[in-house]
Amino acid sequence: MGAFCDIYGQSIRNKVLEYLLENQKIDIAIGDMAKEIAISKPKAYDLMSDFEANDYVQKSRLVGKTQLYALNTNNQRVQLFLQHFKQCLALVAKEQENLLAQKQKRKSVRSKQRKRAVTAHSK
Amino acid sequence: MNNAIHALLTTMLNKRYIGAKHTPEKKILAAKTRYLDSNSKKEFQKEYKELVNLGIIIRERKRTGKANDWHISLQARKLPFVYELLQKDEDNNLQRNKGR
């Protein structure tokens, strides 16, 4: 799973939260969400009804027979979740930067070693 | 920025689809564009093409089973740019909401 679940735990509730936070700007369908996260549909519907009761999620529109849901960004708790999610993404970007910096260091050290070997050989 | 593009980039960043770690293109694009109108789908396609041309999203053909599939991942060196893009988009949205 993603960085959010790595930090806050791999529970099914956190997986659903993470999915909602990733798709904060678009509408989602519960069946599709269950398939993508690899959880059972009854559990997905159960959790979404809980989230609706807590006002984390709202019904947005109907596409054919499919009811779509969207994250309620006006809720204060959801805003807290969004802040934490932002920080998780910032962490991922930082970790990747550090990895790249380490790789470049190793490259420069190796190139210096090769130069020394070449100059020693030429002497 | 199109909302589906925002969702795509946040998903790829969160799940760390960076560099050699990639995901099938069809699957992830279909998931993000399933319930969009035709106009927003066209916008999405345009912006997605731009991102690929800028080199932010790497698109490679990978061997899967007996055939080939297109897979995508984020360019590791352009990650700070991706994060800034997402931040700018959210700041713009905040300003719009304040104005209302």
mmCIF file of N, CA and C in Angstrom, chain B:
data_model
loop_
_atom_site.group_PDB
_atom_site.id
_atom_site.type_symbol
_atom_site.label_atom_id
_atom_site.label_comp_id
_atom_site.label_asym_id
_atom_site.label_seq_id
_atom_site.Cartn_x
_atom_site.Cartn_y
_atom_site.Cartn_z
ATOM 1 N N MET B 1 -5.394 22.690 -13.270
ATOM 2 C CA MET B 1 -5.117 21.259 -13.418
ATOM 3 C C MET B 1 -6.406 20.465 -13.329
ATOM 4 N N ASN B 2 -6.548 19.517 -14.220
ATOM 5 C CA ASN B 2 -7.733 18.641 -14.208
ATOM 6 C C ASN B 2 -7.740 17.826 -12.908
ATOM 7 N N ASN B 3 -8.961 17.618 -12.360
ATOM 8 C CA ASN B 3 -9.062 16.890 -11.086
ATOM 9 C C ASN B 3 -8.558 15.451 -11.206
ATOM 10 N N ALA B 4 -8.813 14.846 -12.365
ATOM 11 C CA ALA B 4 -8.356 13.463 -12.551
ATOM 12 C C ALA B 4 -6.831 13.386 -12.629
ATOM 13 N N ILE B 5 -6.208 14.403 -13.208
ATOM 14 C CA ILE B 5 -4.735 14.442 -13.263
ATOM 15 C C ILE B 5 -4.174 14.571 -11.849
ATOM 16 N N HIS B 6 -4.823 15.422 -11.038
ATOM 17 C CA HIS B 6 -4.417 15.579 -9.638
ATOM 18 C C HIS B 6 -4.497 14.238 -8.915
ATOM 19 N N ALA B 7 -5.604 13.521 -9.146
ATOM 20 C CA ALA B 7 -5.778 12.208 -8.522
ATOM 21 C C ALA B 7 -4.710 11.235 -8.996
ATOM 22 N N LEU B 8 -4.414 11.266 -10.296
ATOM 23 C CA LEU B 8 -3.403 10.358 -10.857
ATOM 24 C C LEU B 8 -2.036 10.607 -10.224
ATOM 25 N N LEU B 9 -1.641 11.875 -10.161
ATOM 26 C CA LEU B 9 -0.318 12.196 -9.616
ATOM 27 C C LEU B 9 -0.231 11.881 -8.124
ATOM 28 N N THR B 10 -1.289 12.165 -7.365
ATOM 29 C CA THR B 10 -1.243 11.853 -5.929
ATOM 30 C C THR B 10 -1.184 10.347 -5.703
ATOM 31 N N THR B 11 -1.933 9.591 -6.516
ATOM 32 C CA THR B 11 -1.901 8.124 -6.373
ATOM 33 C C THR B 11 -0.502 7.598 -6.657
ATOM 34 N N MET B 12 0.091 8.081 -7.753
ATOM 35 C CA MET B 12 1.419 7.569 -8.128
ATOM 36 C C MET B 12 2.470 7.957 -7.090
ATOM 37 N N LEU B 13 2.349 9.160 -6.547
ATOM 38 C CA LEU B 13 3.303 9.603 -5.535
ATOM 39 C C LEU B 13 3.114 8.845 -4.228
ATOM 40 N N ASN B 14 1.866 8.656 -3.831
ATOM 41 C CA ASN B 14 1.592 7.959 -2.574
ATOM 42 C C ASN B 14 2.029 6.508 -2.623
ATOM 43 N N LYS B 15 1.778 5.866 -3.763
ATOM 44 C CA LYS B 15 2.133 4.446 -3.887
ATOM 45 C C LYS B 15 3.569 4.260 -4.357
ATOM 46 N N ARG B 16 4.288 5.368 -4.480
ATOM 47 C CA ARG B 16 5.723 5.318 -4.808
ATOM 48 C C ARG B 16 5.994 4.647 -6.161
ATOM 49 N N TYR B 17 5.161 4.973 -7.161
ATOM 50 C CA TYR B 17 5.429 4.479 -8.523
ATOM 51 C C TYR B 17 6.440 5.432 -9.146
ATOM 52 N N ILE B 18 7.708 5.226 -8.728
ATOM 53 C CA ILE B 18 8.781 6.133 -9.132
ATOM 54 C C ILE B 18 9.898 5.318 -9.747
ATOM 55 N N GLY B 19 10.380 5.769 -10.919
ATOM 56 C CA GLY B 19 11.524 5.116 -11.534
ATOM 57 C C GLY B 19 11.202 3.712 -12.002
ATOM 58 N N ALA B 20 11.920 2.733 -11.422
ATOM 59 C CA ALA B 20 11.763 1.357 -11.893
ATOM 60 C C ALA B 20 10.472 0.706 -11.403
ATOM 61 N N LYS B 21 9.832 1.255 -10.399
ATOM 62 C CA LYS B 21 8.561 0.704 -9.928
ATOM 63 C C LYS B 21 7.447 1.350 -10.748
ATOM 64 N N HIS B 22 6.740 0.515 -11.520
ATOM 65 C CA HIS B 22 5.762 1.033 -12.467
ATOM 66 C C HIS B 22 4.437 0.313 -12.317
ATOM 67 N N THR B 23 3.435 0.825 -13.019
ATOM 68 C CA THR B 23 2.090 0.260 -12.965
ATOM 69 C C THR B 23 1.487 0.255 -14.370
ATOM 70 N N PRO B 24 0.574 -0.690 -14.658
ATOM 71 C CA PRO B 24 -0.038 -0.693 -15.996
ATOM 72 C C PRO B 24 -0.818 0.587 -16.253
ATOM 73 N N GLU B 25 -0.593 1.152 -17.440
ATOM 74 C CA GLU B 25 -1.170 2.460 -17.763
ATOM 75 C C GLU B 25 -2.688 2.390 -17.896
ATOM 76 N N LYS B 26 -3.155 1.359 -18.626
ATOM 77 C CA LYS B 26 -4.592 1.233 -18.910
ATOM 78 C C LYS B 26 -5.411 1.227 -17.630
ATOM 79 N N LYS B 27 -4.945 0.421 -16.670
ATOM 80 C CA LYS B 27 -5.701 0.205 -15.436
ATOM 81 C C LYS B 27 -5.880 1.498 -14.668
ATOM 82 N N ILE B 28 -4.759 2.216 -14.465
ATOM 83 C CA ILE B 28 -4.810 3.402 -13.613
ATOM 84 C C ILE B 28 -5.549 4.537 -14.306
ATOM 85 N N LEU B 29 -5.376 4.670 -15.613
ATOM 86 C CA LEU B 29 -6.080 5.741 -16.328
ATOM 87 C C LEU B 29 -7.581 5.476 -16.365
ATOM 88 N N ALA B 30 -7.944 4.219 -16.577
ATOM 89 C CA ALA B 30 -9.367 3.865 -16.609
ATOM 90 C C ALA B 30 -10.017 4.139 -15.254
ATOM 91 N N ALA B 31 -9.286 3.834 -14.181
ATOM 92 C CA ALA B 31 -9.833 4.055 -12.839
ATOM 93 C C ALA B 31 -10.106 5.532 -12.579
ATOM 94 N N LYS B 32 -9.233 6.402 -13.097
ATOM 95 C CA LYS B 32 -9.387 7.834 -12.812
ATOM 96 C C LYS B 32 -10.392 8.520 -13.736
ATOM 97 N N THR B 33 -10.614 7.948 -14.940
ATOM 98 C CA THR B 33 -11.466 8.640 -15.920
ATOM 99 C C THR B 33 -12.814 7.968 -16.132
ATOM 100 N N ARG B 34 -13.131 6.969 -15.319
ATOM 101 C CA ARG B 34 -14.348 6.178 -15.572
ATOM 102 C C ARG B 34 -15.612 7.033 -15.573
ATOM 103 N N TYR B 35 -15.732 7.944 -14.621
ATOM 104 C CA TYR B 35 -16.984 8.690 -14.453
ATOM 105 C C TYR B 35 -16.859 10.145 -14.887
ATOM 106 N N LEU B 36 -15.950 10.439 -15.800
ATOM 107 C CA LEU B 36 -15.798 11.808 -16.294
ATOM 108 C C LEU B 36 -16.680 12.038 -17.524
ATOM 109 N N ASP B 37 -17.030 13.349 -17.782
ATOM 110 C CA ASP B 37 -17.765 13.686 -19.026
ATOM 111 C C ASP B 37 -16.786 13.599 -20.168
ATOM 112 N N SER B 38 -17.329 13.717 -21.379
ATOM 113 C CA SER B 38 -16.461 13.645 -22.567
ATOM 114 C C SER B 38 -15.514 14.839 -22.609
ATOM 115 N N ASN B 39 -16.004 16.030 -22.197
ATOM 116 C CA ASN B 39 -15.143 17.232 -22.211
ATOM 117 C C ASN B 39 -13.983 17.086 -21.230
ATOM 118 N N SER B 40 -14.314 16.652 -20.022
ATOM 119 C CA SER B 40 -13.238 16.519 -19.028
ATOM 120 C C SER B 40 -12.280 15.387 -19.400
ATOM 121 N N LYS B 41 -12.793 14.357 -20.088
ATOM 122 C CA LYS B 41 -11.902 13.289 -20.574
ATOM 123 C C LYS B 41 -10.913 13.831 -21.583
ATOM 124 N N LYS B 42 -11.403 14.718 -22.492
ATOM 125 C CA LYS B 42 -10.507 15.314 -23.503
ATOM 126 C C LYS B 42 -9.447 16.170 -22.827
ATOM 127 N N GLU B 43 -9.863 16.965 -21.831
ATOM 128 C CA GLU B 43 -8.899 17.787 -21.079
ATOM 129 C C GLU B 43 -7.855 16.898 -20.425
ATOM 130 N N PHE B 44 -8.330 15.811 -19.833
ATOM 131 C CA PHE B 44 -7.425 14.877 -19.156
ATOM 132 C C PHE B 44 -6.394 14.337 -20.135
ATOM 133 N N GLN B 45 -6.864 13.923 -21.325
ATOM 134 C CA GLN B 45 -5.948 13.362 -22.326
ATOM 135 C C GLN B 45 -4.882 14.375 -22.720
ATOM 136 N N LYS B 46 -5.319 15.645 -22.904
ATOM 137 C CA LYS B 46 -4.368 16.703 -23.283
ATOM 138 C C LYS B 46 -3.293 16.872 -22.222
ATOM 139 N N GLU B 47 -3.762 17.036 -20.973
ATOM 140 C CA GLU B 47 -2.810 17.286 -19.879
ATOM 141 C C GLU B 47 -1.895 16.083 -19.667
ATOM 142 N N TYR B 48 -2.448 14.882 -19.819
ATOM 143 C CA TYR B 48 -1.639 13.666 -19.648
ATOM 144 C C TYR B 48 -0.537 13.616 -20.690
ATOM 145 N N LYS B 49 -0.912 13.969 -21.942
ATOM 146 C CA LYS B 49 0.091 13.994 -23.019
ATOM 147 C C LYS B 49 1.195 14.986 -22.712
ATOM 148 N N GLU B 50 0.799 16.160 -22.198
ATOM 149 C CA GLU B 50 1.794 17.179 -21.832
ATOM 150 C C GLU B 50 2.766 16.648 -20.796
ATOM 151 N N LEU B 51 2.211 15.976 -19.770
ATOM 152 C CA LEU B 51 3.065 15.444 -18.700
ATOM 153 C C LEU B 51 4.053 14.420 -19.250
ATOM 154 N N VAL B 52 3.583 13.594 -20.182
ATOM 155 C CA VAL B 52 4.476 12.575 -20.776
ATOM 156 C C VAL B 52 5.547 13.261 -21.619
ATOM 157 N N ASN B 53 5.154 14.292 -22.387
ATOM 158 C CA ASN B 53 6.125 14.994 -23.235
ATOM 159 C C ASN B 53 7.151 15.758 -22.404
ATOM 160 N N LEU B 54 6.718 16.281 -21.240
ATOM 161 C CA LEU B 54 7.655 16.990 -20.368
ATOM 162 C C LEU B 54 8.610 16.032 -19.656
ATOM 163 N N GLY B 55 8.273 14.746 -19.668
ATOM 164 C CA GLY B 55 9.147 13.760 -19.037
ATOM 165 C C GLY B 55 8.847 13.522 -17.568
ATOM 166 N N ILE B 56 7.714 14.073 -17.092
ATOM 167 C CA ILE B 56 7.363 13.878 -15.686
ATOM 168 C C ILE B 56 6.859 12.460 -15.467
ATOM 169 N N ILE B 57 6.096 11.963 -16.447
ATOM 170 C CA ILE B 57 5.628 10.580 -16.403
ATOM 171 C C ILE B 57 6.399 9.811 -17.465
ATOM 172 N N ILE B 58 7.020 8.690 -17.023
ATOM 173 C CA ILE B 58 7.760 7.832 -17.960
ATOM 174 C C ILE B 58 6.805 6.776 -18.462
ATOM 175 N N ARG B 59 6.821 6.578 -19.764
ATOM 176 C CA ARG B 59 5.918 5.608 -20.371
ATOM 177 C C ARG B 59 6.760 4.581 -21.125
ATOM 178 N N GLU B 60 6.699 3.304 -20.665
ATOM 179 C CA GLU B 60 7.527 2.277 -21.301
ATOM 180 C C GLU B 60 6.716 1.042 -21.599
ATOM 181 N N ARG B 61 7.165 0.350 -22.633
ATOM 182 C CA ARG B 61 6.508 -0.879 -23.015
ATOM 183 C C ARG B 61 7.174 -2.029 -22.266
ATOM 184 N N LYS B 62 6.382 -2.803 -21.525
ATOM 185 C CA LYS B 62 6.931 -3.901 -20.721
ATOM 186 C C LYS B 62 6.336 -5.211 -21.194
ATOM 187 N N ARG B 63 7.165 -6.231 -21.087
ATOM 188 C CA ARG B 63 6.729 -7.558 -21.501
ATOM 189 C C ARG B 63 5.916 -8.164 -20.359
ATOM 190 N N THR B 64 4.651 -8.525 -20.624
ATOM 191 C CA THR B 64 3.819 -9.163 -19.596
ATOM 192 C C THR B 64 3.208 -10.416 -20.194
ATOM 193 N N GLY B 65 3.552 -11.544 -19.666
ATOM 194 C CA GLY B 65 3.045 -12.811 -20.202
ATOM 195 C C GLY B 65 3.579 -13.024 -21.604
ATOM 196 N N LYS B 66 2.670 -13.185 -22.581
ATOM 197 C CA LYS B 66 3.106 -13.414 -23.961
ATOM 198 C C LYS B 66 3.109 -12.136 -24.791
ATOM 199 N N ALA B 67 2.512 -11.071 -24.243
ATOM 200 C CA ALA B 67 2.389 -9.844 -25.030
ATOM 201 C C ALA B 67 3.073 -8.677 -24.311
ATOM 202 N N ASN B 68 2.862 -7.452 -24.845
ATOM 203 C CA ASN B 68 3.443 -6.254 -24.254
ATOM 204 C C ASN B 68 2.354 -5.318 -23.757
ATOM 205 N N ASP B 69 2.697 -4.571 -22.720
ATOM 206 C CA ASP B 69 1.762 -3.569 -22.190
ATOM 207 C C ASP B 69 2.528 -2.291 -21.917
ATOM 208 N N TRP B 70 1.799 -1.163 -21.966
ATOM 209 C CA TRP B 70 2.415 0.101 -21.592
ATOM 210 C C TRP B 70 2.315 0.277 -20.079
ATOM 211 N N HIS B 71 3.448 0.624 -19.485
ATOM 212 C CA HIS B 71 3.483 0.889 -18.052
ATOM 213 C C HIS B 71 3.994 2.302 -17.811
ATOM 214 N N ILE B 72 3.544 2.905 -16.717
ATOM 215 C CA ILE B 72 3.970 4.267 -16.413
ATOM 216 C C ILE B 72 4.532 4.358 -15.000
ATOM 217 N N SER B 73 5.405 5.346 -14.819
ATOM 218 C CA SER B 73 5.921 5.661 -13.487
ATOM 219 C C SER B 73 6.372 7.119 -13.516
ATOM 220 N N LEU B 74 6.659 7.657 -12.330
ATOM 221 C CA LEU B 74 7.110 9.043 -12.244
ATOM 222 C C LEU B 74 8.617 9.120 -12.438
ATOM 223 N N GLN B 75 9.077 10.226 -13.027
ATOM 224 C CA GLN B 75 10.518 10.478 -13.200
ATOM 225 C C GLN B 75 11.071 10.907 -11.847
ATOM 226 N N ALA B 76 12.082 10.173 -11.362
ATOM 227 C CA ALA B 76 12.583 10.421 -10.005
ATOM 228 C C ALA B 76 13.163 11.828 -9.869
ATOM 229 N N ARG B 77 13.830 12.313 -10.923
ATOM 230 C CA ARG B 77 14.478 13.622 -10.821
ATOM 231 C C ARG B 77 13.500 14.774 -10.882
ATOM 232 N N LYS B 78 12.265 14.526 -11.317
ATOM 233 C CA LYS B 78 11.289 15.605 -11.433
ATOM 234 C C LYS B 78 10.243 15.524 -10.325
ATOM 235 N N LEU B 79 10.499 14.740 -9.296
ATOM 236 C CA LEU B 79 9.542 14.619 -8.188
ATOM 237 C C LEU B 79 9.276 15.938 -7.473
ATOM 238 N N PRO B 80 10.312 16.732 -7.168
ATOM 239 C CA PRO B 80 10.030 18.012 -6.512
ATOM 240 C C PRO B 80 9.079 18.876 -7.341
ATOM 241 N N PHE B 81 9.226 18.799 -8.668
ATOM 242 C CA PHE B 81 8.350 19.563 -9.556
ATOM 243 C C PHE B 81 6.910 19.069 -9.444
ATOM 244 N N VAL B 82 6.746 17.758 -9.350
ATOM 245 C CA VAL B 82 5.403 17.163 -9.212
ATOM 246 C C VAL B 82 4.764 17.635 -7.919
ATOM 247 N N TYR B 83 5.552 17.584 -6.831
ATOM 248 C CA TYR B 83 5.024 17.998 -5.531
ATOM 249 C C TYR B 83 4.628 19.471 -5.550
ATOM 250 N N GLU B 84 5.461 20.317 -6.216
ATOM 251 C CA GLU B 84 5.128 21.744 -6.320
ATOM 252 C C GLU B 84 3.839 21.958 -7.112
ATOM 253 N N LEU B 85 3.688 21.195 -8.193
ATOM 254 C CA LEU B 85 2.464 21.292 -9.007
ATOM 255 C C LEU B 85 1.233 21.023 -8.163
ATOM 256 N N LEU B 86 1.296 19.950 -7.371
ATOM 257 C CA LEU B 86 0.162 19.576 -6.536
ATOM 258 C C LEU B 86 -0.121 20.663 -5.493
ATOM 259 N N GLN B 87 0.956 21.214 -4.905
ATOM 260 C CA GLN B 87 0.800 22.269 -3.912
ATOM 261 C C GLN B 87 0.148 23.511 -4.525
ATOM 262 N N LYS B 88 0.624 23.900 -5.729
ATOM 263 C CA LYS B 88 0.085 25.087 -6.400
ATOM 264 C C LYS B 88 -1.393 24.916 -6.671
ATOM 265 N N ASP B 89 -1.758 23.720 -7.124
ATOM 266 C CA ASP B 89 -3.162 23.453 -7.448
ATOM 267 C C ASP B 89 -4.031 23.608 -6.208
ATOM 268 N N GLU B 90 -3.531 23.097 -5.073
ATOM 269 C CA GLU B 90 -4.318 23.198 -3.842
ATOM 270 C C GLU B 90 -4.398 24.638 -3.364
ATOM 271 N N ASP B 91 -3.288 25.390 -3.506
ATOM 272 C CA ASP B 91 -3.315 26.811 -3.108
ATOM 273 C C ASP B 91 -4.318 27.593 -3.950
ATOM 274 N N ASN B 92 -4.337 27.294 -5.263
ATOM 275 C CA ASN B 92 -5.298 27.971 -6.149
ATOM 276 C C ASN B 92 -6.731 27.671 -5.731
ATOM 277 N N ASN B 93 -6.988 26.413 -5.370
ATOM 278 C CA ASN B 93 -8.335 26.028 -4.952
ATOM 279 C C ASN B 93 -8.732 26.741 -3.657
ATOM 280 N N LEU B 94 -7.750 26.854 -2.731
ATOM 281 C CA LEU B 94 -8.018 27.552 -1.463
ATOM 282 C C LEU B 94 -8.397 29.004 -1.724
ATOM 283 N N GLN B 95 -7.656 29.643 -2.642
ATOM 284 C CA GLN B 95 -7.937 31.048 -2.936
ATOM 285 C C GLN B 95 -9.312 31.197 -3.558
ATOM 286 N N ARG B 96 -9.674 30.273 -4.433
ATOM 287 C CA ARG B 96 -10.999 30.329 -5.068
ATOM 288 C C ARG B 96 -12.084 30.200 -4.019
ATOM 289 N N ASN B 97 -11.893 29.270 -3.087
ATOM 290 C CA ASN B 97 -12.911 29.053 -2.040
ATOM 291 C C ASN B 97 -13.023 30.258 -1.122
ATOM 292 N N LYS B 98 -11.878 30.937 -0.854
ATOM 293 C CA LYS B 98 -11.905 32.130 0.005
ATOM 294 C C LYS B 98 -12.695 33.235 -0.682
ATOM 295 N N GLY B 99 -12.483 33.366 -2.008
ATOM 296 C CA GLY B 99 -13.158 34.403 -2.768
ATOM 297 C C GLY B 99 -14.675 34.248 -2.722
ATOM 298 N N ARG B 100 -15.124 32.981 -2.658
ATOM 299 C CA ARG B 100 -16.576 32.716 -2.583
ATOM 300 C C ARG B 100 -17.056 33.085 -1.181
#
